[in-house]
PDB file of C-alpha atoms in Angstrom:
ATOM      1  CA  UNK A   6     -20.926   1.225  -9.764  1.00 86.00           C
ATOM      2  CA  UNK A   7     -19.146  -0.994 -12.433  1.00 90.00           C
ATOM      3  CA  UNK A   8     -21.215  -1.474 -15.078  1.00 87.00           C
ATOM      4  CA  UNK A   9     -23.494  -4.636 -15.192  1.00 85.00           C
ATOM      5  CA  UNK A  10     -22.437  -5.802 -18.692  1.00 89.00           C
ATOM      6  CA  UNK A  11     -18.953  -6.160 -17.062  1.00 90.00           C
ATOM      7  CA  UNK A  12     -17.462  -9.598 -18.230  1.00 94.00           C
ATOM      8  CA  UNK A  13     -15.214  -8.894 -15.182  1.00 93.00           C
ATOM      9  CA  UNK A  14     -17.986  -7.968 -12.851  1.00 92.00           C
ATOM     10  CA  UNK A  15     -20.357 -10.956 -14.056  1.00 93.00           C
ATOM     11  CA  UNK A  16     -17.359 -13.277 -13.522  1.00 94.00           C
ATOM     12  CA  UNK A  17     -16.906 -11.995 -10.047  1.00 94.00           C
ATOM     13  CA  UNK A  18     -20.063 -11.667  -9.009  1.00 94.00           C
ATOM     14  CA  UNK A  19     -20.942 -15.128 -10.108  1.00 93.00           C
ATOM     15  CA  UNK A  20     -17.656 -16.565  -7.901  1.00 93.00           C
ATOM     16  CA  UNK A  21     -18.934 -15.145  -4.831  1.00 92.00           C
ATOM     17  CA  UNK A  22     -21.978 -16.854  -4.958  1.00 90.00           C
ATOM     18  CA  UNK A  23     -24.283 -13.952  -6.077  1.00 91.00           C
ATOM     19  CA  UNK A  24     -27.513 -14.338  -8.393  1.00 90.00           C
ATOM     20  CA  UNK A  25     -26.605 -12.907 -11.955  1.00 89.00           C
ATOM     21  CA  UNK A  26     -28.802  -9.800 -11.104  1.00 89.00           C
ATOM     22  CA  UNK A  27     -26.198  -8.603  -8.588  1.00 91.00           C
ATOM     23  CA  UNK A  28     -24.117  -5.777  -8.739  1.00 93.00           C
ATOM     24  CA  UNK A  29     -20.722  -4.176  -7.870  1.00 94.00           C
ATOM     25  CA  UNK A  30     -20.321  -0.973  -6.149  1.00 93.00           C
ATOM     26  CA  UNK A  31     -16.636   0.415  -5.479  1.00 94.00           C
ATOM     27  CA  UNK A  32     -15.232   3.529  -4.036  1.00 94.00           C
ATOM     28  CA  UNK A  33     -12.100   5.247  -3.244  1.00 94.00           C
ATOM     29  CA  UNK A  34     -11.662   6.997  -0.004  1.00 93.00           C
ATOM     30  CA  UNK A  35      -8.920   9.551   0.778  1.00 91.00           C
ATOM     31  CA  UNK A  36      -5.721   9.106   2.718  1.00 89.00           C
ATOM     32  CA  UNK A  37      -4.202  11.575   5.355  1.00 83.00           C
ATOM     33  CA  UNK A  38      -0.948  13.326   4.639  1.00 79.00           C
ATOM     34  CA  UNK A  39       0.664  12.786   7.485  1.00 73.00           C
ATOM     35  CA  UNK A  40       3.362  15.272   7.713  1.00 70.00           C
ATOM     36  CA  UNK A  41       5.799  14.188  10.532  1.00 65.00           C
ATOM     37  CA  UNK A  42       9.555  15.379  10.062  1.00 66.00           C
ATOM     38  CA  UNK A  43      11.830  12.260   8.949  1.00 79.00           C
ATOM     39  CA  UNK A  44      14.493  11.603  11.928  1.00 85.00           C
ATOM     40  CA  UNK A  45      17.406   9.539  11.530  1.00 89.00           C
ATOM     41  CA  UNK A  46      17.556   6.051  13.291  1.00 94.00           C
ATOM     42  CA  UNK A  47      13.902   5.525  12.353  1.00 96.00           C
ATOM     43  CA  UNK A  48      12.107   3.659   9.932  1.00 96.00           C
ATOM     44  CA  UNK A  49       9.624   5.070   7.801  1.00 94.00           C
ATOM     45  CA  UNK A  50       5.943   3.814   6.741  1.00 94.00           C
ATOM     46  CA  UNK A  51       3.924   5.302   4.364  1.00 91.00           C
ATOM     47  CA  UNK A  52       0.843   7.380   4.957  1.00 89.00           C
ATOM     48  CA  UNK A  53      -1.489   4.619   3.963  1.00 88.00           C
ATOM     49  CA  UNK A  54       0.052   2.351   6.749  1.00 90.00           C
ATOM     50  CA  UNK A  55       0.026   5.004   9.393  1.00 90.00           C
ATOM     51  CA  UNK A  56      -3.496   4.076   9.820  1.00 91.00           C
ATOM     52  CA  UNK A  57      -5.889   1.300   9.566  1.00 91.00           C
ATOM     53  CA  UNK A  58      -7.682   2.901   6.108  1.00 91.00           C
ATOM     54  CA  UNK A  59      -8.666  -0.466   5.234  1.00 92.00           C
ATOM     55  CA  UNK A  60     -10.879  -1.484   8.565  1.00 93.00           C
ATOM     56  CA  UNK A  61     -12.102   1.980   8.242  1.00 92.00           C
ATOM     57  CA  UNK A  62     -13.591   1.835   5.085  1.00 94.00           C
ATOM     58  CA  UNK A  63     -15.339  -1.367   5.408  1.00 95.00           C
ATOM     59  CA  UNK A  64     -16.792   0.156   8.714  1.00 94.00           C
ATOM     60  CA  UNK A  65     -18.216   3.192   6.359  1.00 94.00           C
ATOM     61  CA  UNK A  66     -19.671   0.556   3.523  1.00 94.00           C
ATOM     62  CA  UNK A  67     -21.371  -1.024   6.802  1.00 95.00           C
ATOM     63  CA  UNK A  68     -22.883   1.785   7.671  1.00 94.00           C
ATOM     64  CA  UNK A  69     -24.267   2.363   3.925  1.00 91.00           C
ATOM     65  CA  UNK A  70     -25.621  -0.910   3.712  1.00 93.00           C
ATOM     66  CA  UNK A  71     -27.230  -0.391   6.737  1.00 92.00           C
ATOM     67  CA  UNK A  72     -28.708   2.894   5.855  1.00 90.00           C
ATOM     68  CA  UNK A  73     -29.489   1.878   2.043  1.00 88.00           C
ATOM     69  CA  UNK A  74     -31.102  -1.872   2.665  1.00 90.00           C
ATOM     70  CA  UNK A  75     -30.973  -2.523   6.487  1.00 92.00           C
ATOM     71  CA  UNK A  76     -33.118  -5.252   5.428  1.00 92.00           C
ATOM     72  CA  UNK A  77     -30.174  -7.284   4.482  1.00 92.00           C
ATOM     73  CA  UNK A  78     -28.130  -9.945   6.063  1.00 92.00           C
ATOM     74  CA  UNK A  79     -24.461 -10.257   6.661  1.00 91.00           C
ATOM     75  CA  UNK A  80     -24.779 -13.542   4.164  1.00 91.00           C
ATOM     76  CA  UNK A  81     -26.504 -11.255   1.403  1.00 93.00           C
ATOM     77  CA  UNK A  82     -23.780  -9.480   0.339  1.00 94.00           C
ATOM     78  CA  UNK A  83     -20.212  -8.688   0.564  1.00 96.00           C
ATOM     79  CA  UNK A  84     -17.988  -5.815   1.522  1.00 97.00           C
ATOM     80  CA  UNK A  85     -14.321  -5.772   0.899  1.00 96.00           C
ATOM     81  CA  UNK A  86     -11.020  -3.905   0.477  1.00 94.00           C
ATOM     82  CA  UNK A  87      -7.360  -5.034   0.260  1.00 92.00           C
ATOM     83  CA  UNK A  88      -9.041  -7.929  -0.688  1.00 92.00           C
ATOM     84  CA  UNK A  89      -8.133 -10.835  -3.131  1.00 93.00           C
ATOM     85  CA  UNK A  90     -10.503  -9.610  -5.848  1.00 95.00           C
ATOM     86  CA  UNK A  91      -8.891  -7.395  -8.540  1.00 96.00           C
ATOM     87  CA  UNK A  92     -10.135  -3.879  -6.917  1.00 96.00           C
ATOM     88  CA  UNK A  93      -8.139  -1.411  -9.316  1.00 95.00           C
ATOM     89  CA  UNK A  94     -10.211  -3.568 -12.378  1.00 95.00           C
ATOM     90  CA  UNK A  95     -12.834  -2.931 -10.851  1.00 95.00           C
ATOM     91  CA  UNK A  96     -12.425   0.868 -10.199  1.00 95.00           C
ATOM     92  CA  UNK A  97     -11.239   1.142 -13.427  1.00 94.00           C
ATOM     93  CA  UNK A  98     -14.331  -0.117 -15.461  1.00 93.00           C
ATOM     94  CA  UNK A  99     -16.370   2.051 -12.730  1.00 92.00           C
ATOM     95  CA  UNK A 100     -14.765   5.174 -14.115  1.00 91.00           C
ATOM     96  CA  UNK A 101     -13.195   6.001 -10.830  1.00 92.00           C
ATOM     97  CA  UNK A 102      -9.929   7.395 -12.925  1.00 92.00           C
ATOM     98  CA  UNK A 103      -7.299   5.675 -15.162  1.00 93.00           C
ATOM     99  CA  UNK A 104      -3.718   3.822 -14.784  1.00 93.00           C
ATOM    100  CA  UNK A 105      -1.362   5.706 -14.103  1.00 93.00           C
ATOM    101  CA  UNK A 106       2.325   4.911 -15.068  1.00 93.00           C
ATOM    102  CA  UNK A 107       2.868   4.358 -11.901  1.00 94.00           C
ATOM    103  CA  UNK A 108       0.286   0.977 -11.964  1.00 94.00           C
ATOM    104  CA  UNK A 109      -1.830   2.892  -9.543  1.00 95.00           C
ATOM    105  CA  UNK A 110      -5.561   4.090 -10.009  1.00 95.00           C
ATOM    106  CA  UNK A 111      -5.436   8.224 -10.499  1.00 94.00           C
ATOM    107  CA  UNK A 112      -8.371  10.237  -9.286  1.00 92.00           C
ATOM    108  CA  UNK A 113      -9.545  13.403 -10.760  1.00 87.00           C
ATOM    109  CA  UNK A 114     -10.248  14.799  -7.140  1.00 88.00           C
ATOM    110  CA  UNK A 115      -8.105  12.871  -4.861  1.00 91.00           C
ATOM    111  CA  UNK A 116      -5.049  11.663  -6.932  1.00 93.00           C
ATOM    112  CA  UNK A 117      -3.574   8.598  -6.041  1.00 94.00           C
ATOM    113  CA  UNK A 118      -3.736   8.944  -2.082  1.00 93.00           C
ATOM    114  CA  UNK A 119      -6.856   6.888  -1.757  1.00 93.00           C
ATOM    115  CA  UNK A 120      -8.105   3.505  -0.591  1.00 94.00           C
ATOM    116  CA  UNK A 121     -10.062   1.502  -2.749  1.00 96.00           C
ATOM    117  CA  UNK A 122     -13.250  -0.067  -0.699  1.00 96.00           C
ATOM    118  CA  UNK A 123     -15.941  -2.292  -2.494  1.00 95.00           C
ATOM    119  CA  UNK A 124     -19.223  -4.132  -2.098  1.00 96.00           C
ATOM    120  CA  UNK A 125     -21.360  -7.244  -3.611  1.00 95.00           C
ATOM    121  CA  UNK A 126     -24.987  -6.485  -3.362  1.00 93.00           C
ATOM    122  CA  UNK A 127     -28.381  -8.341  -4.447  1.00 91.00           C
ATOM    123  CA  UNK A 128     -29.848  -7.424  -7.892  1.00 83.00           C
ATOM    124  CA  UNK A 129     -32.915  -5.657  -5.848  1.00 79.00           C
ATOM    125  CA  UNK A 130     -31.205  -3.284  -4.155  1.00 77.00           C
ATOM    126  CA  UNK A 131     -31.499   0.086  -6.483  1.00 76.00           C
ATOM    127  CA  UNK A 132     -28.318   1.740  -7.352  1.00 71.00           C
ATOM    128  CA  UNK A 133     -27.550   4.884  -8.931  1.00 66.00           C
ATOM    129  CA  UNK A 134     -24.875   3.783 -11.674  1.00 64.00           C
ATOM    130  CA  UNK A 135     -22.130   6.959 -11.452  1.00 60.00           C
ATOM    131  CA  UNK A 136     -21.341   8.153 -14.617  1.00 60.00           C
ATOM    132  CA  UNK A 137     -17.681   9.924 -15.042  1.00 58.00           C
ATOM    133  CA  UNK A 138     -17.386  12.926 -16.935  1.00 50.00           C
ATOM    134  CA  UNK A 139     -17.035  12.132 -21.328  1.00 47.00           C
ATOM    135  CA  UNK A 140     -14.171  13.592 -23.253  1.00 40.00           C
ATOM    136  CA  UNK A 141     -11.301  14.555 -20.506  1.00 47.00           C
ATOM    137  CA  UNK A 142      -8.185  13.616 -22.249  1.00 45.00           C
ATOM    138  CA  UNK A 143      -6.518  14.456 -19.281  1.00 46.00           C
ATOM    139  CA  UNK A 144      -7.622  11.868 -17.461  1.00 49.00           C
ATOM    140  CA  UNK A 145      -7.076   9.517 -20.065  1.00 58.00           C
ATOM    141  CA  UNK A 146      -3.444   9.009 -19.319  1.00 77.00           C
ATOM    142  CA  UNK A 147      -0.313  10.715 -18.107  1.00 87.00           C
ATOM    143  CA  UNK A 148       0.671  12.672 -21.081  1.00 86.00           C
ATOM    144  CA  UNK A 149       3.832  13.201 -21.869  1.00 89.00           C
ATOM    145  CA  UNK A 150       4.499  13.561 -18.142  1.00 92.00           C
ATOM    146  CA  UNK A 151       7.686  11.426 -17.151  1.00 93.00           C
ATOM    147  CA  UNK A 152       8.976  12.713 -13.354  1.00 96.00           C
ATOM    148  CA  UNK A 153       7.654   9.516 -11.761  1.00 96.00           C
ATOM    149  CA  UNK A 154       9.886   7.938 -14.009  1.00 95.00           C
ATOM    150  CA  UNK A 155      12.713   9.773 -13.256  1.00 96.00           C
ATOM    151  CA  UNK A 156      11.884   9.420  -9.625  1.00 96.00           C
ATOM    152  CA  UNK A 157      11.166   5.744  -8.903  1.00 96.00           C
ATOM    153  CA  UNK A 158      15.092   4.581  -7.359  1.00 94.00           C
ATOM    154  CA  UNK A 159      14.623   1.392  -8.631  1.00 93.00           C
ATOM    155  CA  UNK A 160      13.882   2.085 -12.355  1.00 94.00           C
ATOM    156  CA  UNK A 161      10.594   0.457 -12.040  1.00 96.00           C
ATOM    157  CA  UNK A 162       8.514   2.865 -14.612  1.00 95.00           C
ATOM    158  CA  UNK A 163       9.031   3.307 -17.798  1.00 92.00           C
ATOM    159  CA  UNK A 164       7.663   3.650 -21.408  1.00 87.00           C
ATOM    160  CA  UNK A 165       7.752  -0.220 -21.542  1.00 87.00           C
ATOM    161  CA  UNK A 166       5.469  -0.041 -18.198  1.00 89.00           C
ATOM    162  CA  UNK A 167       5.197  -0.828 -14.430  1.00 94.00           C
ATOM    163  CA  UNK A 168       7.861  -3.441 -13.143  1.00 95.00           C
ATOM    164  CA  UNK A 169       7.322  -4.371  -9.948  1.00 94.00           C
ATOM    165  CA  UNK A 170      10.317  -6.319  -9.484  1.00 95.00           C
ATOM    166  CA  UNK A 171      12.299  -2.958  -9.289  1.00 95.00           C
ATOM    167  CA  UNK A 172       9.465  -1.430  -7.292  1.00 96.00           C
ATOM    168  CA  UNK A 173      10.884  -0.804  -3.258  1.00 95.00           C
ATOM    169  CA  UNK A 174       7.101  -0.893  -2.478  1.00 94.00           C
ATOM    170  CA  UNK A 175       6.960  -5.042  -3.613  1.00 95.00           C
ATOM    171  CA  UNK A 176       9.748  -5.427  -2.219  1.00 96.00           C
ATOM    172  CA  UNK A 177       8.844  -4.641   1.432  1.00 94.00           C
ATOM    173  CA  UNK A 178       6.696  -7.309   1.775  1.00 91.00           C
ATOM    174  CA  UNK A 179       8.651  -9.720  -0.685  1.00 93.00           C
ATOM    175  CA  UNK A 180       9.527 -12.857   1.387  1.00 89.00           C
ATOM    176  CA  UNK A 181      13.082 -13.164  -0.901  1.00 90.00           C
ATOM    177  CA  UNK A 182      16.032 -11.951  -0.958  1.00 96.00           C
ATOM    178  CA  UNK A 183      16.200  -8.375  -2.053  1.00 96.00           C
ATOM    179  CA  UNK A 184      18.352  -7.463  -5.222  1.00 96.00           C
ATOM    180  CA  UNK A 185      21.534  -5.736  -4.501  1.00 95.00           C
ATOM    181  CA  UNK A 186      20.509  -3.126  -6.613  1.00 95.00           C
ATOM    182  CA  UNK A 187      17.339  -2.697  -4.554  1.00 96.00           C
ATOM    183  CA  UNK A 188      19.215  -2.647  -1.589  1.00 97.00           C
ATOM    184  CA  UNK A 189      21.374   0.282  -2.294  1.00 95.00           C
ATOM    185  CA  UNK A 190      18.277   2.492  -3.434  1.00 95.00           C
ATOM    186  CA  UNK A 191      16.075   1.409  -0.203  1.00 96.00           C
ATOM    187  CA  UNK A 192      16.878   4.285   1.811  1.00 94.00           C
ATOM    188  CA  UNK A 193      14.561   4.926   5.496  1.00 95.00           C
ATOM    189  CA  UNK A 194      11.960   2.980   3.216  1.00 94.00           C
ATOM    190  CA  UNK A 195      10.233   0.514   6.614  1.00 95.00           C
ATOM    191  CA  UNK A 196       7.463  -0.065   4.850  1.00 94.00           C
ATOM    192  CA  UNK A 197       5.977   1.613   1.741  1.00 90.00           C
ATOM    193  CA  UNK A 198       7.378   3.486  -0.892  1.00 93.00           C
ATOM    194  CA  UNK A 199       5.433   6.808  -2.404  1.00 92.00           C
ATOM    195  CA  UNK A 200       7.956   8.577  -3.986  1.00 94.00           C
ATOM    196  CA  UNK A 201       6.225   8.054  -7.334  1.00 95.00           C
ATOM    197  CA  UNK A 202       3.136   9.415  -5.994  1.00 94.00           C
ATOM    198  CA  UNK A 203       4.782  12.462  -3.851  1.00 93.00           C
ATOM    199  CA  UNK A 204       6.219  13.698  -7.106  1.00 95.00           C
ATOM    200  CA  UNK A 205       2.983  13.559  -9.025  1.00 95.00           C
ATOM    201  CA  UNK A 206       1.244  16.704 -10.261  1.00 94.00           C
ATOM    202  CA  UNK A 207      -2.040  15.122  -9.656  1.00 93.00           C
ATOM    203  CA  UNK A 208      -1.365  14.805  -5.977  1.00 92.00           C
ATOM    204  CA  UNK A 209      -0.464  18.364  -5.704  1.00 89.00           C
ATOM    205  CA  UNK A 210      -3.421  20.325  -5.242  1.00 82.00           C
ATOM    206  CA  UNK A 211      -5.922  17.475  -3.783  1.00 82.00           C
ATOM    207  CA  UNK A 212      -7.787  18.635  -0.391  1.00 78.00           C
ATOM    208  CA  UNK A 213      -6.408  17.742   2.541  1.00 77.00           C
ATOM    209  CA  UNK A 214      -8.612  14.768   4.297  1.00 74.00           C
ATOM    210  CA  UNK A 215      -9.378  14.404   8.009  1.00 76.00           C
ATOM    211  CA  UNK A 216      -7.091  11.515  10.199  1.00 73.00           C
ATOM    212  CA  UNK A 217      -8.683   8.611  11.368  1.00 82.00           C
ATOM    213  CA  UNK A 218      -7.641   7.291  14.542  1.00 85.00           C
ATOM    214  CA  UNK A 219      -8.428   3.927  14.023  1.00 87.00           C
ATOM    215  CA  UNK A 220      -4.771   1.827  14.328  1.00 87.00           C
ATOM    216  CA  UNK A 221      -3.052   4.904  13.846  1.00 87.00           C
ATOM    217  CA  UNK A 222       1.480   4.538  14.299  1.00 90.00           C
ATOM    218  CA  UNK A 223       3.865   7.211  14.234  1.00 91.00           C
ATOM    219  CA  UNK A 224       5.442   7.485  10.728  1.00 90.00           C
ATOM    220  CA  UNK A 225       9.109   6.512  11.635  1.00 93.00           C
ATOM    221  CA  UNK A 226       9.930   3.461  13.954  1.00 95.00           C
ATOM    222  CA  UNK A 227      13.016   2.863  15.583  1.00 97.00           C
ATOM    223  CA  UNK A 228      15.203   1.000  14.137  1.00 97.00           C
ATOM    224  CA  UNK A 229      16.448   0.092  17.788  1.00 97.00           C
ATOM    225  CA  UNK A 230      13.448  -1.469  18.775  1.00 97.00           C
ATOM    226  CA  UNK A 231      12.870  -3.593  15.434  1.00 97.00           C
ATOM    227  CA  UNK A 232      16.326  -5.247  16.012  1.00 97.00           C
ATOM    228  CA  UNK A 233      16.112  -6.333  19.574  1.00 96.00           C
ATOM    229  CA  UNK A 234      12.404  -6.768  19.776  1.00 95.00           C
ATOM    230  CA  UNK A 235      11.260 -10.126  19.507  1.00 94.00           C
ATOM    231  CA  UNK A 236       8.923 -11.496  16.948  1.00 92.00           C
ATOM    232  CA  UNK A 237       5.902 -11.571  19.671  1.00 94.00           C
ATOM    233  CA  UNK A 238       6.790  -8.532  20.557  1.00 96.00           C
ATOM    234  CA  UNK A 239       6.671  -6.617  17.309  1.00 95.00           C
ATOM    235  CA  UNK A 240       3.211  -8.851  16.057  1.00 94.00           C
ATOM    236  CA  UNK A 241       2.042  -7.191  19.556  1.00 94.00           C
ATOM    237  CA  UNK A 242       3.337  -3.146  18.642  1.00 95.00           C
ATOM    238  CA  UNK A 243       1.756  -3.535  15.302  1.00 94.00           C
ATOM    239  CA  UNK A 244      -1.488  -5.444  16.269  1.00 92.00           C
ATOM    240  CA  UNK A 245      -4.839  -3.989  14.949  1.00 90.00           C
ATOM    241  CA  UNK A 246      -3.066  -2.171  12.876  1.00 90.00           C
ATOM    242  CA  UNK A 247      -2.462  -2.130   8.684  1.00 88.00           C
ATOM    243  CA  UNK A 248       0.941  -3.008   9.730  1.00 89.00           C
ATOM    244  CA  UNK A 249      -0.272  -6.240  11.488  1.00 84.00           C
ATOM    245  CA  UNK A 250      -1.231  -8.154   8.200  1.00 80.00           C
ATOM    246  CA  UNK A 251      -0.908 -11.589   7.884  1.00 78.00           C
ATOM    247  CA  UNK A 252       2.030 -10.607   5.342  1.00 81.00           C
ATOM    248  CA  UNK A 253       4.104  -8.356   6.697  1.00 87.00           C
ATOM    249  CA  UNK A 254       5.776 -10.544   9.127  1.00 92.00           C
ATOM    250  CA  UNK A 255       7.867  -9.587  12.163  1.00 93.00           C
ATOM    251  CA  UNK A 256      11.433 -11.070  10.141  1.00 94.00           C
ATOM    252  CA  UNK A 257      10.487  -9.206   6.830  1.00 94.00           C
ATOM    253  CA  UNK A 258      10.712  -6.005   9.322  1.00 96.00           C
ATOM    254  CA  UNK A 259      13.753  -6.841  10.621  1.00 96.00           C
ATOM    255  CA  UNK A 260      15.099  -7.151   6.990  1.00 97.00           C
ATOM    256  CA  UNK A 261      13.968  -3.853   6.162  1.00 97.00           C
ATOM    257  CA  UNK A 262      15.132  -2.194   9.525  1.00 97.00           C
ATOM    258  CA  UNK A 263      18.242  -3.468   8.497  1.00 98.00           C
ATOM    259  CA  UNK A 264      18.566  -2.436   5.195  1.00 98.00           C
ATOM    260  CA  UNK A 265      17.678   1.024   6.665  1.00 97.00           C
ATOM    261  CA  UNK A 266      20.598   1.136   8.683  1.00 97.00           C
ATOM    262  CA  UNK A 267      23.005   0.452   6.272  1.00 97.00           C
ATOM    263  CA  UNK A 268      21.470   3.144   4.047  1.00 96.00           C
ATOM    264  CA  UNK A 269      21.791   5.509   6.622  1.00 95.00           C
ATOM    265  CA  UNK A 270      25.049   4.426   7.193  1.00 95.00           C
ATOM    266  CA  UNK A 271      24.325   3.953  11.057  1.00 96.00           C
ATOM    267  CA  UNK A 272      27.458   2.633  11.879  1.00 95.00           C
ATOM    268  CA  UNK A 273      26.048   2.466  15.398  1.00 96.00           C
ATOM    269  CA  UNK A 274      24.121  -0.326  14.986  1.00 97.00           C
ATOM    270  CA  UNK A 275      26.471  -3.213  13.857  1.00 96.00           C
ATOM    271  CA  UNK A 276      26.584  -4.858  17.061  1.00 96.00           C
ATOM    272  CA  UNK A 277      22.535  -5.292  17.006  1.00 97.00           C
ATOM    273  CA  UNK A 278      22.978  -6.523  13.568  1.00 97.00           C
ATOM    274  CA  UNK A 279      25.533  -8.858  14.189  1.00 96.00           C
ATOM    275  CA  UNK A 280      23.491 -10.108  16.778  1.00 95.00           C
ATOM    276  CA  UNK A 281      20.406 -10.106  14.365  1.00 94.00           C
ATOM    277  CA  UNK A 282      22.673 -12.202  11.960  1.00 95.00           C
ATOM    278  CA  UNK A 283      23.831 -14.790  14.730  1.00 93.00           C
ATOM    279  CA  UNK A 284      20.179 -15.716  15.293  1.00 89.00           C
ATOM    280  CA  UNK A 285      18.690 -15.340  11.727  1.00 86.00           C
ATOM    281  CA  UNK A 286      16.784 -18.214  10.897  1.00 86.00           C
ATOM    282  CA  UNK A 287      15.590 -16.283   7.585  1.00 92.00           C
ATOM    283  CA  UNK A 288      17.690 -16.465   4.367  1.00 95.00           C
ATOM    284  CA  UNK A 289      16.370 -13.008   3.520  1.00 96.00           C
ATOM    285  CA  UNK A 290      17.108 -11.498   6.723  1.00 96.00           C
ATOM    286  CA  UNK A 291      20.896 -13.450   6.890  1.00 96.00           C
ATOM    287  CA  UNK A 292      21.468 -12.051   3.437  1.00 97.00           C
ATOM    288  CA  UNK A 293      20.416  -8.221   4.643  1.00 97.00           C
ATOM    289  CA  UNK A 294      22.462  -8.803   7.768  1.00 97.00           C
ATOM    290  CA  UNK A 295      25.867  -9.062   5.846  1.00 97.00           C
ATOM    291  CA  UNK A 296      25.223  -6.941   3.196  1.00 97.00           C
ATOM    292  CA  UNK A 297      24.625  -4.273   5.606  1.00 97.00           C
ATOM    293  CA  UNK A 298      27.729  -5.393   7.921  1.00 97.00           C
ATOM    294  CA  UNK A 299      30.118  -5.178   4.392  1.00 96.00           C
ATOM    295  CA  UNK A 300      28.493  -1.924   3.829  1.00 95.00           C
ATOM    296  CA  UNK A 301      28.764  -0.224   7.368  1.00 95.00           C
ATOM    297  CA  UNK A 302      32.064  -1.460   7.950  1.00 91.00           C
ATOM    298  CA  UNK A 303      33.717  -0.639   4.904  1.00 88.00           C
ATOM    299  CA  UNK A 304      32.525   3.312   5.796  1.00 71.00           C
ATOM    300  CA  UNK A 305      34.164   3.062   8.822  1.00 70.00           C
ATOM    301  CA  UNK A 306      37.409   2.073   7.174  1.00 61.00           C
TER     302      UNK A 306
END
């Protein structure tokens, strides 16, 4: 629960139409490891896209409310997650874990492979407030502990802090056009980048959590279908899932199927990116398209 005193918490509460009595409750729910071999010719998405972790926990915090104060209507409070409001804040002040230097939220028992789910309820619902264990310097920040750092291909951590302007992760959703620099670190990268968090020593010995199968995808795509598909056709693969957000449009794929190519130096597939190019109606996706071209062609020289 974040604490009631919360400037941020009264602030929030009080935008979403709540009485000042209400309260904040937030939680962070596991991801699956999903441990599929990486094949070439396919496009990777992280384990947090590979299923629909965000439905799924707002169809647990239903369940709660409806166990806790079924007494309650849909208009008396709020569940959310992925949302607009500022979620990692709010887990933050709840004592779910710290920042990491990564940007991310870091869990004593789960790491960073978790989902953060929230709700707004009514000042008379009773709520245990969770209180997080006192004096654990450990979990006060990441030490002297640099390999994310040395990780990240795009230089985005550092003493300084989190840029995410060199982070691949922004970048796969980023409607612009990609940074060279970017583009020669993307790698298989389709959507998601957890490099950062795969390197981690607090994501080393977490348990392992059960699969959901709610919009569950295989982890790679092919790169094949993502260049010839058309933009109906790829809303319709990805529909239901957390790969059919409203932001993660069918071109910004294409982009990053492209830029996978290239890194994987799939000469192969210059005649579906020409074509790709000749029909590009998206500066971001033009730009990809040639960069990739001068890149694929130059290794066949």
């Amino acid at each position: 629960m974040v604490p009631k005193e919360s400037p941020l918490a009264k602030e929030i509460i009080e935008d979403q139409g709540f009485s000042s009595d209400g309260q904040i409750i937030i939680a962070m729910f596991p991801i699956h490891r999903e441990n599929e071999a990486k094949e070439k010719g396919m496009g990777q998405i992280a384990p947090f896209s590979c299923r629909n972790y965000y439905k799924e926990t707002i169809n647990r915090m239903k369940l709660i409310v409806k166990q806790v104060a079924p007494q309650l209507t849909k208009k008396q409070y709020r569940l959310f997650s992925n949302s607009r409001l500022p979620e990692k804040s709010l887990a933050l002040e709840a004592g779910l874990g710290f920042r990491g230097k990564n940007s991310l939220l870091i869990n004593r028992s789960i790491g960073s492979r978790g989902v953060l789910a929230g709700m707004i309820l009514p000042g008379e619902i009773k709520v245990l407030e969770y209180s997080p264990e006192e004096n654990d310097e450990a979990l006060s920040n990441c030490g002297n502990c640099r390999l994310c750092e040395k990780a990240c291909p795009g230089g985005a951590i550092s003493d300084e802090g989190f840029c995410k302007e060199k982070c691949l992760q922004f970048w796969t959703t980023e409607s612009g056009i990609v940074p060279d620099d970017i583009k020669r670190n993307w790698g298989s990268i389709l959507y998601g980048c957890t490099i950062c968090q795969d390197i981690c020593p607090w994501n080393r010995k977490i348990p392992e959590s059960r699969a959901i199968d709610l919009g569950a995808l295989p982890q790679g795509i092919p790169l094949t279908f993502l260049l010839t598909a058309a933009q109906e056709e790829i809303k319709s693969y990805f529909r239901n899932s957390n790969m059919g957000m409203s932001w993660i449009t069918p071109r910004m794929l294409q982009r990053n199927a492209v830029l996978c190519a290239a890194n994987e130096g799939l000469s192969e597939l210059i005649p579906l990116i020409e074509k790709r190019l000749s029909e590009a109606k998206d500066p971001s996706l033009e730009d990809a398209c040639r960069w990739a071209l001068k890149v694929l062609k130059r290794d066949q020289d």
